[in-house]
Short mmCIF file of C-alpha atoms in Angstrom, two decimals:
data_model
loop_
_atom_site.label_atom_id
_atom_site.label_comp_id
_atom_site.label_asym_id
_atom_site.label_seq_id
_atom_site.Cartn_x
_atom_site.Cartn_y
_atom_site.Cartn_z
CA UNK A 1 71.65 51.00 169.13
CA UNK A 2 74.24 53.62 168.13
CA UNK A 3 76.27 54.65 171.28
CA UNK A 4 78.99 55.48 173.20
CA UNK A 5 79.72 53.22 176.81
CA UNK A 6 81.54 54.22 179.13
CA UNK A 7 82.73 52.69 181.97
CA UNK A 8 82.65 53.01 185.21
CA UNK A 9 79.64 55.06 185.52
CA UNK A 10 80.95 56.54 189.27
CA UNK A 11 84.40 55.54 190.68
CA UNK A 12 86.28 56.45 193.56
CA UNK A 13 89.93 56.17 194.53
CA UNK A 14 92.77 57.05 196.06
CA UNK A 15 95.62 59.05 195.19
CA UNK A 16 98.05 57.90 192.92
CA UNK A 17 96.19 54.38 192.50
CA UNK A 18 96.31 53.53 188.66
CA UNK A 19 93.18 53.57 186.88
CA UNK A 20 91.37 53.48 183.34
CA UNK A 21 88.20 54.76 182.44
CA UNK A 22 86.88 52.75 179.29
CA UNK A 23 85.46 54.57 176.30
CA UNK A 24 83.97 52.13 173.33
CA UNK A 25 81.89 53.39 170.33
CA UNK A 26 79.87 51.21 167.89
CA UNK A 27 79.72 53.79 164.91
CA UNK A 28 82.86 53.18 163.15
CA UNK A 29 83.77 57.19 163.90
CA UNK A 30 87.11 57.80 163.52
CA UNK A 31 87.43 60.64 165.93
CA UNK A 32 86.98 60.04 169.76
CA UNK A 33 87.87 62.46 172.38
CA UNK A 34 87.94 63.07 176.19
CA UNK A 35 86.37 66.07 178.44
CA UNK A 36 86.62 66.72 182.10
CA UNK A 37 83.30 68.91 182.94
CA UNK A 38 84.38 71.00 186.20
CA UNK A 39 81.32 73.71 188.01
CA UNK A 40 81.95 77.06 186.07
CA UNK A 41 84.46 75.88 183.73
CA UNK A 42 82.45 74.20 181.71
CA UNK A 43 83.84 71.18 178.90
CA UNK A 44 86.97 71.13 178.54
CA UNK A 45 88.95 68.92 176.22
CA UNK A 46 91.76 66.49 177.65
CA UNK A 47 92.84 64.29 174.32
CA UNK A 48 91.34 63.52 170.98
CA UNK A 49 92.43 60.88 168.60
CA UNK A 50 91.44 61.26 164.63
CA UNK A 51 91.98 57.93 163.84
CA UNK A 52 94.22 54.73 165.15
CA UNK A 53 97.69 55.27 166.11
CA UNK A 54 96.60 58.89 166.38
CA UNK A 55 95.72 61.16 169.48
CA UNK A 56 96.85 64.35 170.36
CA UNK A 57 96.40 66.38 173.22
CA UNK A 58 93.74 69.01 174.19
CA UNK A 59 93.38 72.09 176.54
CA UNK A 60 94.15 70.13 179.77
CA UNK A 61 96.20 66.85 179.05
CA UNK A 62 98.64 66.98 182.32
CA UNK A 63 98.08 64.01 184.34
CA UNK A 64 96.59 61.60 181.86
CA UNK A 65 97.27 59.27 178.84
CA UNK A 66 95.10 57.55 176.32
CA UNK A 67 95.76 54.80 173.42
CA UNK A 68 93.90 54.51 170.24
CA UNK A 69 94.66 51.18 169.21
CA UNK A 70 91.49 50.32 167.81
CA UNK A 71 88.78 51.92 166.09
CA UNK A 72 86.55 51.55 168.45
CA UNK A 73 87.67 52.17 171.86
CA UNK A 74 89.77 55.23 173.38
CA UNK A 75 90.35 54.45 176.99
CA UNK A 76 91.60 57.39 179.42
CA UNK A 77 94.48 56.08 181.91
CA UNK A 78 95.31 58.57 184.74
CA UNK A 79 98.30 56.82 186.17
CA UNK A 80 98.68 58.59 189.23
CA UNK A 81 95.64 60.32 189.93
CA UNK A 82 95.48 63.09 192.20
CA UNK A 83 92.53 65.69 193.91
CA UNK A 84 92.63 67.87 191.38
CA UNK A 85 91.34 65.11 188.57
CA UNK A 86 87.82 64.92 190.66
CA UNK A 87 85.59 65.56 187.65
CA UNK A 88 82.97 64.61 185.16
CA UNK A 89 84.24 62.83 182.52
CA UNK A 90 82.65 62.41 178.94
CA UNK A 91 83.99 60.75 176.19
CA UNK A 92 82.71 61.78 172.85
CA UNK A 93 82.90 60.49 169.12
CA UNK A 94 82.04 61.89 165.70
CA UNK A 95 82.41 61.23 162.07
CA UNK A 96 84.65 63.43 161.90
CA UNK A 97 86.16 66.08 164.27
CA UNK A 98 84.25 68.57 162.68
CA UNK A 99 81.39 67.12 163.78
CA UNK A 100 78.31 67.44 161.19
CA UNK A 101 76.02 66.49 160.16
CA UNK A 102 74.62 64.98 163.57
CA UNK A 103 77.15 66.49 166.01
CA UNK A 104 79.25 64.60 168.84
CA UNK A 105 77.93 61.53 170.27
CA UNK A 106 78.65 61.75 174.02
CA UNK A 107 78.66 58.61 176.58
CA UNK A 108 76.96 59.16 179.90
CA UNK A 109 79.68 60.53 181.69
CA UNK A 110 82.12 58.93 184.41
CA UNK A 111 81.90 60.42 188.19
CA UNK A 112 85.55 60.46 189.31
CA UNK A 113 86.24 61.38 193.23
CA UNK A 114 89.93 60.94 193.87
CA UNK A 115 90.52 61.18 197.59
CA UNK B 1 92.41 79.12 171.09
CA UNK B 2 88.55 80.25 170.70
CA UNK B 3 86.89 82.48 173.83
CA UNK B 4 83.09 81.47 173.78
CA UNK B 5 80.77 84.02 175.81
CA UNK B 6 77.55 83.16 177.06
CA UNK B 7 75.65 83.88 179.73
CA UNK B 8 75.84 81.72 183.02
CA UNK B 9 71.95 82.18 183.62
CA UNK B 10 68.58 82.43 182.63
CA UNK B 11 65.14 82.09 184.12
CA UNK B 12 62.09 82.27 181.95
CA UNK B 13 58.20 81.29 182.49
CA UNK B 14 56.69 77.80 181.36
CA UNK B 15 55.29 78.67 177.75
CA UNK B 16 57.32 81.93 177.00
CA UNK B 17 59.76 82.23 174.54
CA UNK B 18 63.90 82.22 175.23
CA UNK B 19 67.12 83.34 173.18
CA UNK B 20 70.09 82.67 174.80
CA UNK B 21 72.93 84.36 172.99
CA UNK B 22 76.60 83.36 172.75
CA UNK B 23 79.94 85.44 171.07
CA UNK B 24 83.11 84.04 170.06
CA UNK B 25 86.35 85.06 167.84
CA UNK B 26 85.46 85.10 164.10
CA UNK B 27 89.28 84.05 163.44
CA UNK B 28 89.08 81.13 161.07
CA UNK B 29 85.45 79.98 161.88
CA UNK B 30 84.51 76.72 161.36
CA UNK B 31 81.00 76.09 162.31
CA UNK B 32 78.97 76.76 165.84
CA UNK B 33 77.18 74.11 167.95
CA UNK B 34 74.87 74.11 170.46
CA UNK B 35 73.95 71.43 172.65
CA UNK B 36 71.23 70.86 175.38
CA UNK B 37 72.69 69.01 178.49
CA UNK B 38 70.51 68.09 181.83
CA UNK B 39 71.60 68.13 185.28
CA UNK B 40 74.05 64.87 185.49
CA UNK B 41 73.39 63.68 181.64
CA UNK B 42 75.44 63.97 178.92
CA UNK B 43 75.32 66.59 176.42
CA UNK B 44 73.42 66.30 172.99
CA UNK B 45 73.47 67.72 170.08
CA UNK B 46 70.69 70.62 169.36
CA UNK B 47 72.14 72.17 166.22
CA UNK B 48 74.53 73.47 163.72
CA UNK B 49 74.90 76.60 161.68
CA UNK B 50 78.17 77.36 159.18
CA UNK B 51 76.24 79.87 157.12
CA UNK B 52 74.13 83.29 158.52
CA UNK B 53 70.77 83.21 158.72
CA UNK B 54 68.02 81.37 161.29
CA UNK B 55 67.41 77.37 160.91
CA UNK B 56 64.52 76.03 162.62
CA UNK B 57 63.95 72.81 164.18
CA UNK B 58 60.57 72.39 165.90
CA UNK B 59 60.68 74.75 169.05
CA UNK B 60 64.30 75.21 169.04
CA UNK B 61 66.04 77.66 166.25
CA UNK B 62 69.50 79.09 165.82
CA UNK B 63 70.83 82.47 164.43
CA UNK B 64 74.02 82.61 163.35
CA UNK B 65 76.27 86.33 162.36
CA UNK B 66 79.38 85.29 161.17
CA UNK B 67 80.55 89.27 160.91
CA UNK B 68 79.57 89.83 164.30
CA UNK B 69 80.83 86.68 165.44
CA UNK B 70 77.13 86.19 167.67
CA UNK B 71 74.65 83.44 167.21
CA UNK B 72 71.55 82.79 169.67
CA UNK B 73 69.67 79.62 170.32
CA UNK B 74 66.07 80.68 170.46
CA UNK B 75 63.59 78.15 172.47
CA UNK B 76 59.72 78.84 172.21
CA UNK B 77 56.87 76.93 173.84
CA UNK B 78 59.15 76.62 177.06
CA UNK B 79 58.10 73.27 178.75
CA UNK B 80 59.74 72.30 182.24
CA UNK B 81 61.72 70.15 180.91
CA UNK B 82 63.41 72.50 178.93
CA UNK B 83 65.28 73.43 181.92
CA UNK B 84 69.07 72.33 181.34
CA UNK B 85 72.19 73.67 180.36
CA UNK B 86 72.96 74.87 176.86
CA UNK B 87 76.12 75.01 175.67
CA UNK B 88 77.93 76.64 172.66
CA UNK B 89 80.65 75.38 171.00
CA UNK B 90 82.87 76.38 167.84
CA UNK B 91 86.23 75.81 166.43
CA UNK B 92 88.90 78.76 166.01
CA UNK B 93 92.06 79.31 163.73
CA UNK B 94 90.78 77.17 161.30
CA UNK B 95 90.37 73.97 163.39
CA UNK B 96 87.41 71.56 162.94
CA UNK B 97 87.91 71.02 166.26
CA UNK B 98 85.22 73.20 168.78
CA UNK B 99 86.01 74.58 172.08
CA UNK B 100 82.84 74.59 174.94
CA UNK B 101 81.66 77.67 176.38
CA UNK B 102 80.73 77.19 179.91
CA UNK B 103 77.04 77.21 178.92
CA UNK B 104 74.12 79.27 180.17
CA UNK B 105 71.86 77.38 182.75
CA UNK B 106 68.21 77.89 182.19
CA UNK B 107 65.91 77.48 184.63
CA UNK B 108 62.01 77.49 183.48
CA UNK B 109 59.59 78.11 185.84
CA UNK B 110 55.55 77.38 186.12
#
């Protein structure tokens, strides 16, 4: 089945504890990218990478990394994670950043609570 | 970057029909997307328009202006479990890349 896991499904931690949040896709897209998903501000984009060895940031990248060093996964490290990182997470993937013809794939979201 | 307007929320009766319209900055358009996302889920992907004009698919249809810079996903038949957030999304300054509006949470009723 065509997807996009991500892992952990919930998490909570405390602040300025290390942690990754896992991001694997089995479609062979080459671009991946990270959201946060906060009430009333609605998706907004943290990193993307277009390909291996590539990632760039987004609208909100302060406070987090990522690696691209395979095709198929795109973790997101926060390496000192603070109260204000409490979000939904969603890692995405397309053919192509431009999306079409099927639009982003989207995993099923990571509950962060960083206390 | 892009500024994506929609409306924050709509109510509408089980079996009516609802458009839900979004605006954003013409400025080196790319495309617009709209996606369906439920309460906890992720988002997926409801459609795609690049050219104006209305493409249907099933109950769900989208309008896109690209001189007004407006497009409107239009649901008809509503069924319960319609009820969800929609978001629209498109790229700006000739990026591929789309920016989220905050989406417009319908809520269908019986």
């Amino acid at each position: 089945e065509a997807q996009v896991t991500q892992n952990p499904r919930y998490l909570i931690t405390v602040t300025g504890k290390k942690l990754t949040v896992t991001c694997s896709q089995n479609m062979n897209h080459e671009y991946m990218s990270w959201y946060r998903q906060d009430p009333g501000l609605g998706l907004r984009q943290i990193y993307y990478s277009m390909n291996v060895e590539v990632t760039d940031k987004g609208d909100v990248p302060e406070g987090y990394k990522v690696s691209r060093k395979e095709k198929r996964n795109f973790p997101l490290i926060l390496e000192s994670p603070s109260p204000n990182q409490t979000s939904l997470y969603f890692c995405a993937s397309s053919l192509s950043p431009g999306q079409p013809p099927d639009g982003y794939t989207f995993g099923s979201g990571t509950r962060l609570t960083v206390v | 970057g892009q500024n994506i307007d929609q409306p924050t929320e709509m109510t509408a009766t089980e079996g009516a029909i609802v458009q839900i319209n979004c605006t954003y900055q013409t400025s080196g358009f790319n495309g617009l997307f709209w996606y369906q996302q439920h309460a906890g889920e992720a988002p997926t992907f409801l459609s795609y328009n690049v050219l104006d004009g209305l493409e249907e698919k099933g109950r769900f249809s989208s309008f896109l202006s690209r001189s007004k810079g407006y497009s409107y996903l239009l649901l008809k038949e509503l069924q319960m479990k319609d009820s969800a957030s929609y978001l629209c999304a498109a790229p700006s300054g000739g990026s591929y890349i789309p920016t989220f509006g905050r989406g417009t949470s319908l809520i269908v009723h019986p």
